[in-house]
Each structure stands twice: as C-alpha cells, then as structure tokens.
PDB file of C-alpha atoms and ligand atoms in Angstrom:
ATOM      1  CA  UNK P   1     -14.575 -20.388 -18.039  1.00 54.00           C
ATOM      2  CA  UNK P   2     -12.419 -20.278 -14.834  1.00 74.00           C
ATOM      3  CA  UNK P   3     -14.224 -18.793 -11.988  1.00 86.00           C
ATOM      4  CA  UNK P   4     -13.053 -15.720 -10.692  1.00 89.00           C
ATOM      5  CA  UNK P   5     -13.012 -15.893  -6.878  1.00 93.00           C
ATOM      6  CA  UNK P   6     -13.714 -12.864  -4.841  1.00 94.00           C
ATOM      7  CA  UNK P   7     -10.861 -10.564  -3.165  1.00 97.00           C
ATOM      8  CA  UNK P   8     -11.742 -10.683   0.461  1.00 98.00           C
ATOM      9  CA  UNK P   9      -8.227 -10.407   2.230  1.00 98.00           C
ATOM     10  CA  UNK P  10      -5.504  -7.904   1.933  1.00 98.00           C
ATOM     11  CA  UNK P  11      -1.856  -8.149   2.927  1.00 98.00           C
ATOM     12  CA  UNK P  12       0.060  -5.053   4.453  1.00 98.00           C
ATOM     13  CA  UNK P  13       3.793  -5.592   4.850  1.00 97.00           C
ATOM     14  CA  UNK P  14       4.862  -3.327   7.646  1.00 95.00           C
ATOM     15  CA  UNK P  15       8.047  -5.188   8.881  1.00 93.00           C
ATOM     16  CA  UNK P  16      10.582  -3.033   6.947  1.00 88.00           C
ATOM     17  CA  UNK P  17      13.239  -0.948   8.715  1.00 87.00           C
ATOM     18  CA  UNK P  18      12.296   2.458   6.930  1.00 86.00           C
ATOM     19  CA  UNK P  19      15.984   3.346   6.630  1.00 89.00           C
ATOM     20  CA  UNK P  20      15.233   6.395   4.108  1.00 90.00           C
ATOM     21  CA  UNK P  21      13.469   7.848   6.794  1.00 90.00           C
ATOM     22  CA  UNK P  22      16.085   7.598   9.677  1.00 92.00           C
ATOM     23  CA  UNK P  23      16.114   9.056  12.365  1.00 92.00           C
ATOM     24  CA  UNK P  24      12.339   9.716  12.464  1.00 88.00           C
ATOM     25  CA  UNK P  25      11.899   5.694  11.912  1.00 89.00           C
ATOM     26  CA  UNK P  26      14.051   4.653  14.902  1.00 90.00           C
ATOM     27  CA  UNK P  27      11.306   4.261  17.419  1.00 88.00           C
ATOM     28  CA  UNK P  28       8.233   5.084  15.194  1.00 91.00           C
ATOM     29  CA  UNK P  29       7.457   2.816  12.452  1.00 93.00           C
ATOM     30  CA  UNK P  30       7.274   4.659   9.072  1.00 92.00           C
ATOM     31  CA  UNK P  31       3.955   3.481   8.274  1.00 93.00           C
ATOM     32  CA  UNK P  32       2.824   5.432  11.548  1.00 95.00           C
ATOM     33  CA  UNK P  33       4.143   8.833  10.387  1.00 95.00           C
ATOM     34  CA  UNK P  34       1.302  11.268  10.093  1.00 96.00           C
ATOM     35  CA  UNK P  35      -0.178  12.682   6.886  1.00 97.00           C
ATOM     36  CA  UNK P  36      -2.264  15.825   8.027  1.00 97.00           C
ATOM     37  CA  UNK P  37      -3.794  14.067  11.074  1.00 94.00           C
ATOM     38  CA  UNK P  38      -3.872  10.203  10.195  1.00 95.00           C
ATOM     39  CA  UNK P  39      -0.894   7.919  10.228  1.00 96.00           C
ATOM     40  CA  UNK P  40      -0.004   6.641   6.783  1.00 96.00           C
ATOM     41  CA  UNK P  41      -1.035   3.205   7.162  1.00 96.00           C
ATOM     42  CA  UNK P  42      -4.721   4.368   8.013  1.00 96.00           C
ATOM     43  CA  UNK P  43      -5.048   5.832   4.403  1.00 97.00           C
ATOM     44  CA  UNK P  44      -4.297   2.350   2.960  1.00 97.00           C
ATOM     45  CA  UNK P  45      -6.332   0.245   5.268  1.00 97.00           C
ATOM     46  CA  UNK P  46      -9.384   2.972   4.479  1.00 95.00           C
ATOM     47  CA  UNK P  47      -8.571   2.272   0.618  1.00 97.00           C
ATOM     48  CA  UNK P  48      -8.763  -1.361   1.102  1.00 97.00           C
ATOM     49  CA  UNK P  49     -11.915  -1.063   2.989  1.00 96.00           C
ATOM     50  CA  UNK P  50     -13.487   1.048   0.039  1.00 95.00           C
ATOM     51  CA  UNK P  51     -12.667  -1.857  -2.303  1.00 97.00           C
ATOM     52  CA  UNK P  52     -14.607  -4.339  -0.267  1.00 97.00           C
ATOM     53  CA  UNK P  53     -11.698  -5.998   1.792  1.00 97.00           C
ATOM     54  CA  UNK P  54     -12.877  -7.872   4.656  1.00 97.00           C
ATOM     55  CA  UNK P  55      -9.799  -9.179   6.395  1.00 98.00           C
ATOM     56  CA  UNK P  56      -6.397  -7.184   6.949  1.00 98.00           C
ATOM     57  CA  UNK P  57      -3.091  -9.213   7.384  1.00 98.00           C
ATOM     58  CA  UNK P  58      -0.466  -7.113   8.853  1.00 97.00           C
ATOM     59  CA  UNK P  59       3.028  -8.567   8.380  1.00 97.00           C
ATOM     60  CA  UNK P  60       4.740  -6.898  11.332  1.00 95.00           C
ATOM     61  CA  UNK P  61       8.215  -7.009  12.958  1.00 90.00           C
ATOM     62  CA  UNK P  62       9.897  -5.520  16.128  1.00 84.00           C
ATOM     63  CA  UNK P  63       9.026  -2.048  17.148  1.00 82.00           C
ATOM     64  CA  UNK P  64       5.686  -2.305  15.218  1.00 86.00           C
ATOM     65  CA  UNK P  65       3.215  -3.032  17.781  1.00 88.00           C
ATOM     66  CA  UNK P  66       1.899   0.583  17.952  1.00 92.00           C
ATOM     67  CA  UNK P  67       0.256  -0.386  14.593  1.00 94.00           C
ATOM     68  CA  UNK P  68      -1.641  -3.295  16.275  1.00 93.00           C
ATOM     69  CA  UNK P  69      -2.688  -0.693  18.960  1.00 92.00           C
ATOM     70  CA  UNK P  70      -3.661   1.794  16.342  1.00 93.00           C
ATOM     71  CA  UNK P  71      -6.274  -0.363  15.063  1.00 92.00           C
ATOM     72  CA  UNK P  72      -7.866  -1.364  18.463  1.00 90.00           C
ATOM     73  CA  UNK P  73     -10.224   0.285  20.519  1.00 89.00           C
ATOM     74  CA  UNK P  74      -8.748   2.589  23.083  1.00 88.00           C
ATOM     75  CA  UNK P  75     -11.276   2.102  25.951  1.00 90.00           C
ATOM     76  CA  UNK P  76     -10.087   5.022  28.112  1.00 91.00           C
ATOM     77  CA  UNK P  77      -9.709   7.592  25.617  1.00 92.00           C
ATOM     78  CA  UNK P  78     -13.196   6.769  23.891  1.00 90.00           C
ATOM     79  CA  UNK P  79     -14.867   7.073  27.209  1.00 91.00           C
ATOM     80  CA  UNK P  80     -13.344  10.297  28.011  1.00 92.00           C
ATOM     81  CA  UNK P  81     -14.271  11.662  24.373  1.00 90.00           C
ATOM     82  CA  UNK P  82     -17.851  10.375  24.873  1.00 92.00           C
ATOM     83  CA  UNK P  83     -17.998  12.143  28.364  1.00 93.00           C
ATOM     84  CA  UNK P  84     -16.856  15.374  26.945  1.00 93.00           C
ATOM     85  CA  UNK P  85     -19.448  15.146  24.225  1.00 92.00           C
ATOM     86  CA  UNK P  86     -16.427  15.115  21.360  1.00 93.00           C
ATOM     87  CA  UNK P  87     -18.669  13.140  19.149  1.00 92.00           C
ATOM     88  CA  UNK P  88     -16.772  14.258  16.008  1.00 90.00           C
ATOM     89  CA  UNK P  89     -13.508  12.882  17.423  1.00 89.00           C
ATOM     90  CA  UNK P  90     -15.180   9.801  18.595  1.00 91.00           C
ATOM     91  CA  UNK P  91     -16.576   9.044  15.169  1.00 91.00           C
ATOM     92  CA  UNK P  92     -13.375   9.365  13.578  1.00 87.00           C
ATOM     93  CA  UNK P  93     -11.993   6.797  15.581  1.00 88.00           C
ATOM     94  CA  UNK P  94     -14.977   4.415  15.114  1.00 86.00           C
ATOM     95  CA  UNK P  95     -15.186   4.899  11.465  1.00 84.00           C
ATOM     96  CA  UNK P  96     -11.458   3.696  10.770  1.00 83.00           C
ATOM     97  CA  UNK P  97     -11.557   0.607  12.905  1.00 88.00           C
ATOM     98  CA  UNK P  98     -12.001  -2.760  10.868  1.00 91.00           C
ATOM     99  CA  UNK P  99     -14.662  -4.788  12.427  1.00 90.00           C
ATOM    100  CA  UNK P 100     -13.632  -7.350  15.481  1.00 90.00           C
ATOM    101  CA  UNK P 101     -11.937 -10.434  14.136  1.00 93.00           C
ATOM    102  CA  UNK P 102     -11.171  -8.722  10.570  1.00 95.00           C
ATOM    103  CA  UNK P 103      -7.452  -8.235  11.303  1.00 96.00           C
ATOM    104  CA  UNK P 104      -4.512 -10.681  11.814  1.00 96.00           C
ATOM    105  CA  UNK P 105      -1.115  -9.741  12.723  1.00 96.00           C
ATOM    106  CA  UNK P 106       1.937 -12.025  12.034  1.00 97.00           C
ATOM    107  CA  UNK P 107       5.704 -11.424  12.499  1.00 95.00           C
ATOM    108  CA  UNK P 108       8.285 -11.616   9.608  1.00 95.00           C
ATOM    109  CA  UNK P 109      11.032 -12.048  12.391  1.00 90.00           C
ATOM    110  CA  UNK P 110      13.802 -10.559  10.094  1.00 91.00           C
ATOM    111  CA  UNK P 111      13.333  -8.140   7.142  1.00 90.00           C
ATOM    112  CA  UNK P 112      14.529 -10.565   4.317  1.00 93.00           C
ATOM    113  CA  UNK P 113      12.626  -8.525   1.655  1.00 94.00           C
ATOM    114  CA  UNK P 114       9.009  -7.678   0.601  1.00 95.00           C
ATOM    115  CA  UNK P 115       8.643 -11.163  -1.198  1.00 96.00           C
ATOM    116  CA  UNK P 116       9.551 -12.841   2.345  1.00 97.00           C
ATOM    117  CA  UNK P 117       7.083 -10.626   4.104  1.00 97.00           C
ATOM    118  CA  UNK P 118       4.308 -11.743   1.651  1.00 98.00           C
ATOM    119  CA  UNK P 119       5.223 -15.311   2.162  1.00 98.00           C
ATOM    120  CA  UNK P 120       4.647 -14.844   6.026  1.00 97.00           C
ATOM    121  CA  UNK P 121       1.026 -14.398   5.409  1.00 98.00           C
ATOM    122  CA  UNK P 122       0.554 -17.756   3.438  1.00 98.00           C
ATOM    123  CA  UNK P 123      -1.320 -19.447   6.040  1.00 98.00           C
ATOM    124  CA  UNK P 124      -3.675 -16.856   7.129  1.00 98.00           C
ATOM    125  CA  UNK P 125      -4.688 -16.112   3.124  1.00 98.00           C
ATOM    126  CA  UNK P 126      -4.655 -19.737   2.377  1.00 97.00           C
ATOM    127  CA  UNK P 127      -5.856 -20.779  -1.333  1.00 97.00           C
ATOM    128  CA  UNK P 128      -7.736 -17.627  -2.404  1.00 97.00           C
ATOM    129  CA  UNK P 129      -6.724 -14.376  -4.103  1.00 98.00           C
ATOM    130  CA  UNK P 130      -5.534 -11.412  -2.037  1.00 98.00           C
ATOM    131  CA  UNK P 131      -4.740  -7.778  -2.410  1.00 98.00           C
ATOM    132  CA  UNK P 132      -1.451  -6.602  -1.349  1.00 98.00           C
ATOM    133  CA  UNK P 133      -1.117  -3.063  -0.514  1.00 98.00           C
ATOM    134  CA  UNK P 134       2.603  -1.262   0.314  1.00 97.00           C
ATOM    135  CA  UNK P 135       1.468   0.881   3.224  1.00 96.00           C
ATOM    136  CA  UNK P 136       4.115   3.454   2.504  1.00 94.00           C
ATOM    137  CA  UNK P 137       2.547   4.211  -0.964  1.00 97.00           C
ATOM    138  CA  UNK P 138      -0.282   6.530  -0.362  1.00 97.00           C
ATOM    139  CA  UNK P 139      -2.859   7.105  -3.171  1.00 98.00           C
ATOM    140  CA  UNK P 140      -4.547  10.430  -3.595  1.00 96.00           C
ATOM    141  CA  UNK P 141      -7.766  10.421  -5.940  1.00 94.00           C
ATOM    142  CA  UNK P 142     -11.656  10.410  -5.524  1.00 87.00           C
ATOM    143  CA  UNK P 143     -11.795   6.744  -6.361  1.00 87.00           C
ATOM    144  CA  UNK P 144      -9.340   4.536  -4.442  1.00 94.00           C
ATOM    145  CA  UNK P 145      -6.656   2.757  -6.522  1.00 97.00           C
ATOM    146  CA  UNK P 146      -7.674  -0.743  -5.039  1.00 98.00           C
ATOM    147  CA  UNK P 147     -11.291  -0.465  -5.771  1.00 98.00           C
ATOM    148  CA  UNK P 148     -10.702   0.199  -9.510  1.00 97.00           C
ATOM    149  CA  UNK P 149      -8.179  -2.792  -9.462  1.00 98.00           C
ATOM    150  CA  UNK P 150     -10.952  -4.889  -8.153  1.00 98.00           C
ATOM    151  CA  UNK P 151     -13.450  -3.769 -10.748  1.00 97.00           C
ATOM    152  CA  UNK P 152     -10.825  -4.769 -13.721  1.00 97.00           C
ATOM    153  CA  UNK P 153     -10.158  -8.031 -11.601  1.00 98.00           C
ATOM    154  CA  UNK P 154     -13.696  -8.920 -11.499  1.00 97.00           C
ATOM    155  CA  UNK P 155     -13.726  -8.574 -15.375  1.00 96.00           C
ATOM    156  CA  UNK P 156     -10.577 -10.314 -16.337  1.00 96.00           C
ATOM    157  CA  UNK P 157      -9.426 -12.494 -13.380  1.00 96.00           C
ATOM    158  CA  UNK P 158      -5.660 -13.621 -13.149  1.00 97.00           C
ATOM    159  CA  UNK P 159      -3.221 -11.132 -11.358  1.00 98.00           C
ATOM    160  CA  UNK P 160      -3.457  -7.338 -11.474  1.00 98.00           C
ATOM    161  CA  UNK P 161      -0.631  -4.841 -10.833  1.00 98.00           C
ATOM    162  CA  UNK P 162      -1.379  -1.251 -10.440  1.00 98.00           C
ATOM    163  CA  UNK P 163       0.712   1.176 -12.563  1.00 98.00           C
ATOM    164  CA  UNK P 164       1.113   5.083 -12.732  1.00 97.00           C
ATOM    165  CA  UNK P 165       3.192   6.918 -15.280  1.00 96.00           C
ATOM    166  CA  UNK P 166       6.567   8.298 -14.263  1.00 95.00           C
ATOM    167  CA  UNK P 167       8.860  10.721 -16.236  1.00 94.00           C
ATOM    168  CA  UNK P 168      10.486   8.341 -18.834  1.00 94.00           C
ATOM    169  CA  UNK P 169      13.934   9.709 -17.461  1.00 94.00           C
ATOM    170  CA  UNK P 170      13.364   8.105 -14.238  1.00 94.00           C
ATOM    171  CA  UNK P 171      12.055   4.805 -15.444  1.00 95.00           C
ATOM    172  CA  UNK P 172      15.447   3.312 -14.501  1.00 94.00           C
ATOM    173  CA  UNK P 173      14.415   3.832 -10.774  1.00 91.00           C
ATOM    174  CA  UNK P 174      11.184   1.646 -10.679  1.00 93.00           C
ATOM    175  CA  UNK P 175       9.882  -1.687 -11.670  1.00 93.00           C
ATOM    176  CA  UNK P 176       8.376  -1.092 -15.105  1.00 95.00           C
ATOM    177  CA  UNK P 177       5.759  -3.077 -17.318  1.00 96.00           C
ATOM    178  CA  UNK P 178       5.322  -3.280 -20.810  1.00 96.00           C
ATOM    179  CA  UNK P 179       1.954  -2.351 -22.435  1.00 96.00           C
ATOM    180  CA  UNK P 180       0.156  -5.088 -24.472  1.00 96.00           C
ATOM    181  CA  UNK P 181      -3.529  -5.295 -25.845  1.00 95.00           C
ATOM    182  CA  UNK P 182      -6.147  -2.787 -24.124  1.00 95.00           C
ATOM    183  CA  UNK P 183      -8.637  -4.126 -21.867  1.00 94.00           C
ATOM    184  CA  UNK P 184     -11.687  -2.301 -20.615  1.00 91.00           C
ATOM    185  CA  UNK P 185     -10.264  -0.350 -17.591  1.00 93.00           C
ATOM    186  CA  UNK P 186      -6.636  -1.613 -18.061  1.00 96.00           C
ATOM    187  CA  UNK P 187      -4.123  -3.381 -20.405  1.00 97.00           C
ATOM    188  CA  UNK P 188      -2.260  -6.622 -20.664  1.00 96.00           C
ATOM    189  CA  UNK P 189       1.288  -6.857 -19.331  1.00 96.00           C
ATOM    190  CA  UNK P 190       3.931  -8.317 -21.830  1.00 95.00           C
ATOM    191  CA  UNK P 191       6.759  -8.069 -19.525  1.00 93.00           C
ATOM    192  CA  UNK P 192       7.987  -6.633 -16.183  1.00 94.00           C
ATOM    193  CA  UNK P 193      11.391  -5.296 -15.455  1.00 91.00           C
ATOM    194  CA  UNK P 194      12.735  -4.269 -12.234  1.00 88.00           C
ATOM    195  CA  UNK P 195      14.769  -1.186 -12.400  1.00 89.00           C
ATOM    196  CA  UNK P 196      15.756  -1.337 -16.322  1.00 91.00           C
ATOM    197  CA  UNK P 197      19.001  -0.043 -17.642  1.00 92.00           C
ATOM    198  CA  UNK P 198      18.642   3.747 -18.673  1.00 93.00           C
ATOM    199  CA  UNK P 199      16.859   3.969 -22.107  1.00 90.00           C
ATOM    200  CA  UNK P 200      15.692   0.514 -22.088  1.00 93.00           C
ATOM    201  CA  UNK P 201      12.502   0.741 -20.341  1.00 94.00           C
ATOM    202  CA  UNK P 202       9.467  -0.688 -22.403  1.00 95.00           C
ATOM    203  CA  UNK P 203       7.112   1.927 -21.192  1.00 96.00           C
ATOM    204  CA  UNK P 204       6.887   4.681 -18.452  1.00 96.00           C
ATOM    205  CA  UNK P 205       4.544   2.596 -16.302  1.00 97.00           C
ATOM    206  CA  UNK P 206       5.795   1.954 -13.224  1.00 97.00           C
ATOM    207  CA  UNK P 207       4.592  -0.673 -10.511  1.00 97.00           C
ATOM    208  CA  UNK P 208       3.112   1.729  -7.776  1.00 97.00           C
ATOM    209  CA  UNK P 209       2.513  -0.779  -4.859  1.00 97.00           C
ATOM    210  CA  UNK P 210      -0.876  -2.153  -5.272  1.00 98.00           C
ATOM    211  CA  UNK P 211      -1.448  -5.980  -6.395  1.00 98.00           C
ATOM    212  CA  UNK P 212      -4.155  -8.598  -6.649  1.00 98.00           C
ATOM    213  CA  UNK P 213      -2.331 -11.793  -6.594  1.00 98.00           C
ATOM    214  CA  UNK P 214      -3.150 -15.649  -7.184  1.00 98.00           C
ATOM    215  CA  UNK P 215      -2.294 -17.763  -4.224  1.00 98.00           C
ATOM    216  CA  UNK P 216       0.146 -19.821  -6.278  1.00 97.00           C
ATOM    217  CA  UNK P 217       2.549 -17.031  -5.692  1.00 98.00           C
ATOM    218  CA  UNK P 218       3.070 -18.595  -2.342  1.00 97.00           C
ATOM    219  CA  UNK P 219       4.777 -21.784  -3.804  1.00 96.00           C
ATOM    220  CA  UNK P 220       7.166 -19.679  -5.872  1.00 96.00           C
ATOM    221  CA  UNK P 221       8.128 -17.552  -2.671  1.00 96.00           C
ATOM    222  CA  UNK P 222       8.553 -20.586  -0.618  1.00 94.00           C
ATOM    223  CA  UNK P 223      11.631 -21.418  -2.649  1.00 89.00           C
ATOM    224  CA  UNK P 224      13.193 -18.165  -0.751  1.00 82.00           C
ATOM    225  CA  UNK P 225      15.096 -17.319  -3.825  1.00 83.00           C
ATOM    226  CA  UNK P 226      17.049 -13.893  -3.129  1.00 87.00           C
ATOM    227  CA  UNK P 227      17.390 -11.137  -5.680  1.00 83.00           C
ATOM    228  CA  UNK P 228      18.164  -7.388  -5.785  1.00 80.00           C
ATOM    229  CA  UNK P 229      19.634  -6.243  -2.516  1.00 82.00           C
ATOM    230  CA  UNK P 230      19.970  -9.902  -1.378  1.00 87.00           C
ATOM    231  CA  UNK P 231      16.437  -9.821  -0.622  1.00 88.00           C
ATOM    232  CA  UNK P 232      13.644 -11.907  -1.605  1.00 90.00           C
ATOM    233  CA  UNK P 233      11.625  -9.930  -4.000  1.00 91.00           C
ATOM    234  CA  UNK P 234       7.960 -10.053  -4.954  1.00 94.00           C
ATOM    235  CA  UNK P 235       8.677  -9.002  -8.363  1.00 93.00           C
ATOM    236  CA  UNK P 236      11.010 -12.082  -8.983  1.00 92.00           C
ATOM    237  CA  UNK P 237       8.053 -14.196  -7.818  1.00 95.00           C
ATOM    238  CA  UNK P 238       5.640 -12.520  -9.959  1.00 96.00           C
ATOM    239  CA  UNK P 239       7.934 -12.854 -13.024  1.00 94.00           C
ATOM    240  CA  UNK P 240       7.934 -16.572 -12.397  1.00 95.00           C
ATOM    241  CA  UNK P 241       4.054 -16.623 -11.977  1.00 96.00           C
ATOM    242  CA  UNK P 242       3.543 -14.781 -15.155  1.00 96.00           C
ATOM    243  CA  UNK P 243       4.798 -18.009 -17.016  1.00 95.00           C
ATOM    244  CA  UNK P 244       1.605 -19.420 -16.225  1.00 95.00           C
ATOM    245  CA  UNK P 245      -0.980 -16.748 -15.288  1.00 96.00           C
ATOM    246  CA  UNK P 246      -1.990 -13.853 -16.990  1.00 96.00           C
ATOM    247  CA  UNK P 247      -0.830 -10.449 -15.584  1.00 97.00           C
ATOM    248  CA  UNK P 248      -2.833  -7.064 -16.184  1.00 98.00           C
ATOM    249  CA  UNK P 249      -2.385  -3.411 -15.411  1.00 98.00           C
ATOM    250  CA  UNK P 250      -4.606  -0.984 -13.724  1.00 98.00           C
ATOM    251  CA  UNK P 251      -3.370   2.441 -14.605  1.00 98.00           C
ATOM    252  CA  UNK P 252      -3.967   4.555 -11.800  1.00 97.00           C
ATOM    253  CA  UNK P 253      -5.188   7.886 -12.729  1.00 95.00           C
ATOM    254  CA  UNK P 254      -4.709   9.623  -9.355  1.00 96.00           C
ATOM    255  CA  UNK P 255      -1.339  10.603  -7.755  1.00 97.00           C
ATOM    256  CA  UNK P 256       0.818   8.127  -5.902  1.00 97.00           C
ATOM    257  CA  UNK P 257       2.936   9.484  -3.001  1.00 97.00           C
ATOM    258  CA  UNK P 258       5.760   7.265  -1.788  1.00 95.00           C
ATOM    259  CA  UNK P 259       5.737   8.238   1.878  1.00 95.00           C
ATOM    260  CA  UNK P 260       8.597   6.029   2.577  1.00 92.00           C
ATOM    261  CA  UNK P 261      10.762   9.023   0.827  1.00 92.00           C
ATOM    262  CA  UNK P 262      10.932  12.485   2.431  1.00 93.00           C
ATOM    263  CA  UNK P 263       9.754  14.125  -0.647  1.00 95.00           C
ATOM    264  CA  UNK P 264       7.059  11.947  -1.191  1.00 96.00           C
ATOM    265  CA  UNK P 265       5.915  12.238   2.550  1.00 97.00           C
ATOM    266  CA  UNK P 266       5.949  16.169   2.404  1.00 97.00           C
ATOM    267  CA  UNK P 267       4.246  16.188  -0.970  1.00 97.00           C
ATOM    268  CA  UNK P 268       1.436  13.994   0.389  1.00 98.00           C
ATOM    269  CA  UNK P 269       0.979  16.098   3.413  1.00 98.00           C
ATOM    270  CA  UNK P 270       0.522  19.250   1.150  1.00 97.00           C
ATOM    271  CA  UNK P 271      -1.920  17.488  -1.227  1.00 97.00           C
ATOM    272  CA  UNK P 272      -4.186  15.960   1.565  1.00 97.00           C
ATOM    273  CA  UNK P 273      -4.093  19.268   3.428  1.00 97.00           C
ATOM    274  CA  UNK P 274      -5.322  21.167   0.008  1.00 97.00           C
ATOM    275  CA  UNK P 275      -8.604  18.802   0.338  1.00 95.00           C
ATOM    276  CA  UNK P 276      -9.286  19.985   3.800  1.00 95.00           C
ATOM    277  CA  UNK P 277     -11.405  23.023   3.828  1.00 95.00           C
ATOM    278  CA  UNK P 278     -10.612  23.843   7.835  1.00 94.00           C
ATOM    279  CA  UNK P 279      -6.840  24.048   7.151  1.00 96.00           C
ATOM    280  CA  UNK P 280      -6.519  24.766   3.396  1.00 97.00           C
ATOM    281  CA  UNK P 281      -6.541  28.612   3.405  1.00 97.00           C
ATOM    282  CA  UNK P 282      -3.984  29.110   5.802  1.00 97.00           C
ATOM    283  CA  UNK P 283      -1.755  26.215   4.225  1.00 97.00           C
ATOM    284  CA  UNK P 284      -2.244  27.929   0.813  1.00 97.00           C
ATOM    285  CA  UNK P 285      -1.434  31.411   2.218  1.00 97.00           C
ATOM    286  CA  UNK P 286       1.631  30.187   3.935  1.00 97.00           C
ATOM    287  CA  UNK P 287       3.045  27.983   1.063  1.00 96.00           C
ATOM    288  CA  UNK P 288       2.803  30.934  -1.397  1.00 97.00           C
ATOM    289  CA  UNK P 289       4.707  33.113   0.973  1.00 96.00           C
ATOM    290  CA  UNK P 290       7.467  30.169   1.411  1.00 96.00           C
ATOM    291  CA  UNK P 291       7.783  29.494  -2.276  1.00 95.00           C
ATOM    292  CA  UNK P 292       7.982  33.228  -3.151  1.00 96.00           C
ATOM    293  CA  UNK P 293      11.053  33.421  -0.900  1.00 93.00           C
ATOM    294  CA  UNK P 294      12.534  30.081  -1.936  1.00 88.00           C
TER     295      UNK P 294
HETATM  296  P1  UTP H 301      10.525  -0.609   1.211  1.00 60.10           P
HETATM  297  O1  UTP H 301      11.762  -1.256   0.711  1.00 60.10           O
HETATM  298  O2  UTP H 301       9.915   0.552   0.788  1.00 60.10           O
HETATM  299  O3  UTP H 301      10.683  -0.387   2.732  1.00 60.10           O
HETATM  300  O4  UTP H 301       9.379  -1.786   1.401  1.00 60.10           O
HETATM  301  P2  UTP H 301      11.949  -0.415   3.796  1.00 60.10           P
HETATM  302  O5  UTP H 301      12.792  -1.594   3.547  1.00 60.10           O
HETATM  303  O6  UTP H 301      11.267  -0.028   5.259  1.00 60.10           O
HETATM  304  O7  UTP H 301      12.448   0.891   3.494  1.00 60.10           O
HETATM  305  P3  UTP H 301      13.898   1.501   3.139  1.00 60.10           P
HETATM  306  O8  UTP H 301      14.119   1.471   1.812  1.00 60.10           O
HETATM  307  O9  UTP H 301      14.780   0.728   4.149  1.00 60.10           O
HETATM  308  O10 UTP H 301      13.657   2.983   3.738  1.00 60.10           O
HETATM  309  C1  UTP H 301       7.885  -1.550   0.858  1.00 60.10           C
HETATM  310  C2  UTP H 301       7.142  -2.165   2.098  1.00 60.10           C
HETATM  311  O11 UTP H 301       7.268  -3.457   2.377  1.00 60.10           O
HETATM  312  C3  UTP H 301       7.584  -3.743   3.755  1.00 60.10           C
HETATM  313  C4  UTP H 301       7.885  -2.229   4.329  1.00 60.10           C
HETATM  314  O12 UTP H 301       7.504  -1.979   5.639  1.00 60.10           O
HETATM  315  C5  UTP H 301       7.253  -1.243   3.228  1.00 60.10           C
HETATM  316  O13 UTP H 301       5.876  -1.128   3.809  1.00 60.10           O
HETATM  317  N1  UTP H 301       8.890  -4.654   4.006  1.00 60.10           N
HETATM  318  C6  UTP H 301       9.911  -4.201   3.362  1.00 60.10           C
HETATM  319  C7  UTP H 301       8.511  -5.617   4.812  1.00 60.10           C
HETATM  320  O14 UTP H 301       7.453  -5.921   5.495  1.00 60.10           O
HETATM  321  N2  UTP H 301       9.445  -6.646   5.014  1.00 60.10           N
HETATM  322  C8  UTP H 301      10.790  -6.472   4.191  1.00 60.10           C
HETATM  323  O15 UTP H 301      11.767  -7.356   4.469  1.00 60.10           O
HETATM  324  C9  UTP H 301      10.958  -5.231   3.473  1.00 60.10           C
END
C-alpha cells in the first residue's frame, strides 16, 4: 500500500491582477477586499488553519505587500488596544495570525497564469503533497471545505479536487469533472473539462477553487505550456497528472462565493452578515426594504 503523506503546507496564489473588479483593485489587492470585517484572504487562511495546515505559502506580485503586512504583528496598534483595554479587538488580531515562521512569501514576477503561480511555490513546498486554495473563492459552511477534503484524502490519497454543483445551463463557464465510482465522502473523477461547449458537460460538478495535489504536478508545470487565455493553466497540468495518478472529488455541501466577481462578493457579504448576531437584525430589515423596492 502506498503511504499517504500528511498535507502540511498550503499555496495561496495572490498575484492575479483582479481585472474583473477594477477600479477597486487598482491599488488594493482583490484578496484584501472586505467581507463584513475581514479581508477575503483571511477567511481562506482560517479555513486552511482549521484543516490542520502548518505552513502558508503566498505567491504574491507587485502591489500585494499589504497582504504580507496583514499576516504580521502591528506592534503599535496592538499596544494601543492593550492600553485601552480593547481585549475583544486584540483577540481578533491574535487569533488570525499564523505562528511565527509559518508563512512564506514568494514573487510570481509576472501574472502568467494560475499554473505558473503554483509552480513559483515549488521550492518552498518541496517533495510533499500540498493544498492549493484560490483566495478569491470564499466558502460558507459550518465545516471548512479543506477540512472535509483532508478527511477524504487521508482515506484515499492521490489528488483531491473540491467541487460544487452549478446550474447545468451554466456548466460551460466552469471547469467540470466527470463523476465515477462513489467513495466514502466523495467520488472518483473520470475526466476534467475546462469550459465544456454548451450541452456537452459530463456533469454539473464544477471545480470550486480548492485542491490537494501531489508534488509531481511541479514537473509538469515546469514545461510552462500555455493554454486558454495564453496563460499557464493548473487544469492542463492536472489533466496530465491524471494519466498516472488518481483524482477524487470532494463535493462541498456549503456555498462557494467567487469574491473575484462583483455578484459573488456582494452575496458573500450578505451571507456572512446574516451569520452575525450583532448586525443581522438591521441587515435583514434593510434588505427586505430594498428588495421590496427593487
Ligand atoms: P483569477 O483568474 O480569478 O484571478 O485567478 P485574476 O487573474 O486576478 O482575476 P481577473 O480575471 O483578472 O479578475 C484565481 C487566483 O489565482 C491568482 C489570483 O490572484 C487569484 O487569487 N493568480 C492568477 C495568480 O496568482 N497569478 C496569475 O497569474 C493568475
């Protein structure tokens, strides 16, 4: 039986240009846009922490320095909060912070595609499986998406791709997987198709931005072959890896919000606001009024 190595490290590619969200993303990275009171990337780091991830590798680019600052101590701010007895606020800063030495930042230099961003993390990841989390995809559920994936991975090994169900009429907009034999907590993937032509999708399960990948993906990515949009695509590399290694799907039961799109970002704000007892009553009341007028 092949050994299933623990997933200890996660890659968070944050070097994209965020063109779908201009002008907001001209000076502020889209990963730092706020859902209620936390930047998008913090939700994703917390999801990874809850799944037992020990080391966070951020693949950054120009104008993304604020992400590094966000995951550091703010000495003056914290001293002031302490002096003023603002313990709740202070705790909120401490709880989100990965341990010292548990973050690495590497530069992509040019946004050549998601596959290229992942490849930039190769030396920091080394020869072990890793999680890949797209930081603009925010998951909303009681159990984190990555935690569920790790549970499946520890049973079946190989590579795991999280999926969510979409309206079949919209399947042509996504990366879609084919559904094979059922597994406990998932199913085997028979095929992966990036943006299938209308009416040809093998299912309505789309790849929603969370992966557990084996390190052999780096060799494939190092060939730097460009795909759709003239970018180096991670899906193309996964398709090649699937020739020699198993891929399983973890169907995520919660809601996936694409916070790189305006609609997804607004809906994420509403969903997370409704989870918060302190702001929910007013938000519900005002939303009802707005919807009645719309
Ligand atoms: P997206 O395609 O959603 O990000 O990539 P983008 O290119 O920033 O967005 P638009 O389409 O222009 O609005 C998914 C994730 O991969 C990262 C992005 O930062 C995002 O978190 N990414 C993408 C990189 O790190 N490098 C790239 O070259 C491309």
